[in-house]
Amino acid sequence: MTYVITIDGPAGAGKSSVAKAVAHRLGINYLDTGAIYRAIALILAQAEVKPDNDEYLREALTKIRVELRDGKVLVNDFDVSGEIRTPEVDELASVYSAVPAVREALLGLQQEQEKHGSIVAEGRDIGSVVFPDARIKFFLTASPEARARRRYLERTRKGENANYDEILAAITDRDKNDSSRKTAPLTVPEGAVYLDTSDMTEEEAVTFILEHVKSEGNISQ
Ligand code: DC
């Protein structure tokens, strides 16, 4: 029997690294739904399909095929995994993911992933909309300052230029977009375990989640 563990939360709360590590330790698949939104936003923006042109947007969406293969995101067979990790795509994804037609088009693709086995899926509406019947749900968050600090360190470690105040402003802005949009806003799903990681290391968050999963029983590890 396959099962789904969902991890929702705002940008920079450490969801990706925590979800990846949890999936790895449980020996199950990891689903990064943000990558799918990023890929579609990148392609729509490159094709100059405006987010408010509903008719054109819906037509364009029928021509775009997003696939997840071996940890890579492909759009019409073209690997965009690297290109989607930029501050520009952060913004684009936040804008396009608020459009109902985009969310409708991507729902099936996300739900289909359960066919390949059990998954740890992370995003914004995973426990509330995509997998409302998931076995265990988590909501991972951290203060905007803690999240900005992590993003700052991540960028400077990669040798990129980074400005803490700009990162903090961008995070606050995206929080507002993601939480206030009409369709599938970022919320704490019903029944989710709430975890504030502001003062936790990644390993502590992973351990907390694994302990909780174990305590639920009936999940083989
Ligand atoms: O997790 P991330 O930063 O890669 O997500 C990129 C954007 O996609 C973010 O602005 C929110 C959006 N997103 C969403 O609306 N629903 C999801 N399930 C995942 C991401």
CSV table of N, CA, C and O in Angstrom, one decimal, residues 78-130:
chain,number,residue,atom,x,y,z
A,78,PHE,N,12.6,19.3,-22.7
A,78,PHE,CA,13.7,20.1,-22.5
A,78,PHE,C,14.0,20.3,-21.0
A,78,PHE,O,13.1,20.6,-20.3
A,79,ASP,N,15.2,20.0,-20.6
A,79,ASP,CA,15.5,20.0,-19.1
A,79,ASP,C,15.7,21.4,-18.6
A,79,ASP,O,16.6,22.1,-19.1
A,80,VAL,N,14.8,21.9,-17.7
A,80,VAL,CA,14.9,23.3,-17.2
A,80,VAL,C,15.3,23.3,-15.7
A,80,VAL,O,15.2,24.3,-15.1
A,81,SER,N,15.8,22.1,-15.2
A,81,SER,CA,16.0,22.0,-13.8
A,81,SER,C,17.0,23.1,-13.2
A,81,SER,O,16.8,23.6,-12.1
A,82,GLY,N,18.0,23.5,-14.0
A,82,GLY,CA,18.9,24.5,-13.6
A,82,GLY,C,18.3,25.9,-13.7
A,82,GLY,O,18.4,26.7,-12.8
A,83,GLU,N,17.7,26.2,-14.8
A,83,GLU,CA,17.1,27.5,-15.1
A,83,GLU,C,16.1,28.0,-14.2
A,83,GLU,O,15.8,29.2,-14.1
A,84,ILE,N,15.4,27.1,-13.5
A,84,ILE,CA,14.3,27.5,-12.7
A,84,ILE,C,14.7,28.0,-11.3
A,84,ILE,O,13.9,28.4,-10.5
A,85,ARG,N,16.0,27.9,-11.0
A,85,ARG,CA,16.5,28.2,-9.6
A,85,ARG,C,17.1,29.6,-9.6
A,85,ARG,O,18.3,29.8,-9.3
A,86,THR,N,16.4,30.6,-10.0
A,86,THR,CA,16.9,32.0,-10.0
A,86,THR,C,15.9,32.9,-9.3
A,86,THR,O,14.7,32.6,-9.2
A,87,PRO,N,16.4,34.1,-8.8
A,87,PRO,CA,15.4,35.0,-8.2
A,87,PRO,C,14.3,35.4,-9.1
A,87,PRO,O,13.2,35.7,-8.7
A,88,GLU,N,14.6,35.5,-10.4
A,88,GLU,CA,13.6,35.9,-11.4
A,88,GLU,C,12.5,34.9,-11.4
A,88,GLU,O,11.3,35.2,-11.5
A,89,VAL,N,12.9,33.6,-11.5
A,89,VAL,CA,11.9,32.6,-11.5
A,89,VAL,C,11.1,32.5,-10.2
A,89,VAL,O,9.9,32.1,-10.2
A,90,ASP,N,11.8,32.8,-9.1
A,90,ASP,CA,11.0,32.9,-7.8
A,90,ASP,C,9.8,33.8,-8.0
A,90,ASP,O,8.7,33.4,-7.6
A,91,GLU,N,10.0,34.9,-8.5
A,91,GLU,CA,9.0,35.9,-8.7
A,91,GLU,C,7.9,35.4,-9.7
A,91,GLU,O,6.7,35.5,-9.5
A,92,LEU,N,8.4,34.9,-10.9
A,92,LEU,CA,7.5,34.5,-11.9
A,92,LEU,C,6.6,33.4,-11.4
A,92,LEU,O,5.4,33.3,-11.6
A,93,ALA,N,7.2,32.4,-10.7
A,93,ALA,CA,6.4,31.3,-10.2
A,93,ALA,C,5.3,31.8,-9.2
A,93,ALA,O,4.2,31.3,-9.2
A,94,SER,N,5.7,32.8,-8.4
A,94,SER,CA,4.7,33.3,-7.4
A,94,SER,C,3.5,33.9,-8.1
A,94,SER,O,2.4,33.8,-7.7
A,95,VAL,N,3.8,34.6,-9.3
A,95,VAL,CA,2.7,35.3,-10.0
A,95,VAL,C,1.9,34.2,-10.8
A,95,VAL,O,0.6,34.2,-10.6
A,96,TYR,N,2.5,33.4,-11.6
A,96,TYR,CA,1.7,32.4,-12.4
A,96,TYR,C,1.0,31.4,-11.5
A,96,TYR,O,0.0,30.9,-11.9
A,97,SER,N,1.6,31.0,-10.4
A,97,SER,CA,1.0,30.0,-9.6
A,97,SER,C,-0.3,30.5,-8.9
A,97,SER,O,-1.1,29.7,-8.4
A,98,ALA,N,-0.6,31.8,-9.0
A,98,ALA,CA,-1.8,32.3,-8.4
A,98,ALA,C,-3.0,32.2,-9.4
A,98,ALA,O,-4.1,32.5,-9.1
A,99,VAL,N,-2.7,31.8,-10.7
A,99,VAL,CA,-3.7,31.8,-11.7
A,99,VAL,C,-4.4,30.4,-11.7
A,99,VAL,O,-3.8,29.4,-11.8
A,100,PRO,N,-5.7,30.5,-11.5
A,100,PRO,CA,-6.5,29.2,-11.4
A,100,PRO,C,-6.2,28.2,-12.6
A,100,PRO,O,-6.1,27.0,-12.3
A,101,ALA,N,-6.1,28.7,-13.8
A,101,ALA,CA,-5.9,27.8,-15.0
A,101,ALA,C,-4.6,27.1,-14.8
A,101,ALA,O,-4.5,25.9,-15.2
A,102,VAL,N,-3.6,27.7,-14.3
A,102,VAL,CA,-2.3,27.1,-14.1
A,102,VAL,C,-2.4,26.0,-13.0
A,102,VAL,O,-2.0,24.8,-13.2
A,103,ARG,N,-3.1,26.3,-11.9
A,103,ARG,CA,-3.2,25.3,-10.9
A,103,ARG,C,-4.1,24.1,-11.3
A,103,ARG,O,-3.7,23.0,-11.1
A,104,GLU,N,-5.1,24.4,-12.1
A,104,GLU,CA,-5.9,23.3,-12.6
A,104,GLU,C,-5.1,22.4,-13.5
A,104,GLU,O,-5.2,21.2,-13.5
A,105,ALA,N,-4.3,23.0,-14.4
A,105,ALA,CA,-3.5,22.2,-15.4
A,105,ALA,C,-2.5,21.3,-14.7
A,105,ALA,O,-2.1,20.3,-15.2
A,106,LEU,N,-2.0,21.8,-13.5
A,106,LEU,CA,-0.9,21.0,-12.8
A,106,LEU,C,-1.4,20.0,-11.8
A,106,LEU,O,-0.6,19.2,-11.2
A,107,LEU,N,-2.7,20.1,-11.4
A,107,LEU,CA,-3.2,19.2,-10.4
A,107,LEU,C,-3.0,17.7,-10.7
A,107,LEU,O,-2.5,17.0,-9.9
A,108,GLY,N,-3.4,17.3,-11.9
A,108,GLY,CA,-3.4,15.9,-12.2
A,108,GLY,C,-2.0,15.4,-12.2
A,108,GLY,O,-1.7,14.3,-11.7
A,109,LEU,N,-1.0,16.2,-12.8
A,109,LEU,CA,0.4,15.8,-12.8
A,109,LEU,C,0.9,15.5,-11.4
A,109,LEU,O,1.6,14.5,-11.2
A,110,GLN,N,0.5,16.3,-10.5
A,110,GLN,CA,1.0,16.1,-9.1
A,110,GLN,C,0.4,14.8,-8.5
A,110,GLN,O,1.1,14.0,-7.9
A,111,GLN,N,-0.9,14.7,-8.7
A,111,GLN,CA,-1.6,13.5,-8.1
A,111,GLN,C,-1.1,12.2,-8.7
A,111,GLN,O,-1.0,11.2,-8.0
A,112,GLU,N,-0.8,12.2,-10.0
A,112,GLU,CA,-0.3,11.0,-10.7
A,112,GLU,C,0.9,10.4,-10.1
A,112,GLU,O,1.2,9.3,-10.2
A,113,GLN,N,1.7,11.3,-9.4
A,113,GLN,CA,3.0,10.8,-8.9
A,113,GLN,C,2.9,9.7,-7.9
A,113,GLN,O,3.8,8.9,-7.7
A,114,GLU,N,1.7,9.6,-7.3
A,114,GLU,CA,1.5,8.5,-6.3
A,114,GLU,C,1.5,7.1,-7.0
A,114,GLU,O,1.8,6.1,-6.3
A,115,LYS,N,1.3,7.1,-8.3
A,115,LYS,CA,1.3,5.8,-9.0
A,115,LYS,C,2.6,5.1,-9.0
A,115,LYS,O,2.7,3.9,-9.1
A,116,HIS,N,3.7,6.0,-8.8
A,116,HIS,CA,5.0,5.4,-8.9
A,116,HIS,C,5.5,4.9,-7.5
A,116,HIS,O,6.6,4.5,-7.3
A,117,GLY,N,4.6,5.0,-6.5
A,117,GLY,CA,5.0,4.6,-5.1
A,117,GLY,C,4.8,5.6,-4.1
A,117,GLY,O,4.3,6.7,-4.4
A,118,SER,N,5.1,5.3,-2.8
A,118,SER,CA,4.9,6.3,-1.7
A,118,SER,C,5.7,7.5,-1.9
A,118,SER,O,6.8,7.5,-2.5
A,119,ILE,N,5.2,8.7,-1.5
A,119,ILE,CA,6.0,9.9,-1.7
A,119,ILE,C,5.9,10.9,-0.5
A,119,ILE,O,5.0,10.9,0.3
A,120,VAL,N,7.0,11.7,-0.4
A,120,VAL,CA,7.0,12.8,0.5
A,120,VAL,C,6.8,14.0,-0.5
A,120,VAL,O,7.7,14.2,-1.3
A,121,ALA,N,5.7,14.7,-0.4
A,121,ALA,CA,5.4,15.8,-1.4
A,121,ALA,C,5.4,17.1,-0.6
A,121,ALA,O,4.8,17.2,0.4
A,122,GLU,N,6.1,18.1,-1.2
A,122,GLU,CA,6.2,19.4,-0.6
A,122,GLU,C,5.7,20.5,-1.5
A,122,GLU,O,5.8,20.4,-2.7
A,123,GLY,N,5.1,21.5,-0.9
A,123,GLY,CA,4.6,22.6,-1.6
A,123,GLY,C,3.8,23.6,-0.7
A,123,GLY,O,4.2,23.9,0.4
A,124,ARG,N,2.7,24.1,-1.3
A,124,ARG,CA,1.9,25.1,-0.6
A,124,ARG,C,0.5,24.6,-0.3
A,124,ARG,O,-0.1,25.0,0.7
A,125,ASP,N,0.0,23.7,-1.2
A,125,ASP,CA,-1.4,23.3,-1.0
A,125,ASP,C,-1.5,21.8,-1.1
A,125,ASP,O,-2.5,21.2,-1.5
A,126,ILE,N,-0.4,21.1,-0.7
A,126,ILE,CA,-0.4,19.7,-0.9
A,126,ILE,C,-1.3,18.9,0.0
A,126,ILE,O,-2.0,18.0,-0.4
A,127,GLY,N,-1.3,19.3,1.3
A,127,GLY,CA,-2.1,18.6,2.3
A,127,GLY,C,-3.6,19.1,2.2
A,127,GLY,O,-4.5,18.4,2.6
A,128,SER,N,-3.8,20.3,1.6
A,128,SER,CA,-5.1,20.9,1.6
A,128,SER,C,-5.9,20.5,0.3
A,128,SER,O,-7.0,20.3,0.3
A,129,VAL,N,-5.2,20.6,-0.9
A,129,VAL,CA,-5.8,20.4,-2.2
A,129,VAL,C,-5.3,19.2,-3.0
A,129,VAL,O,-6.2,18.4,-3.4
A,130,VAL,N,-4.0,19.0,-3.1
A,130,VAL,CA,-3.5,17.9,-4.0
A,130,VAL,C,-3.7,16.5,-3.3
A,130,VAL,O,-4.2,15.6,-4.0
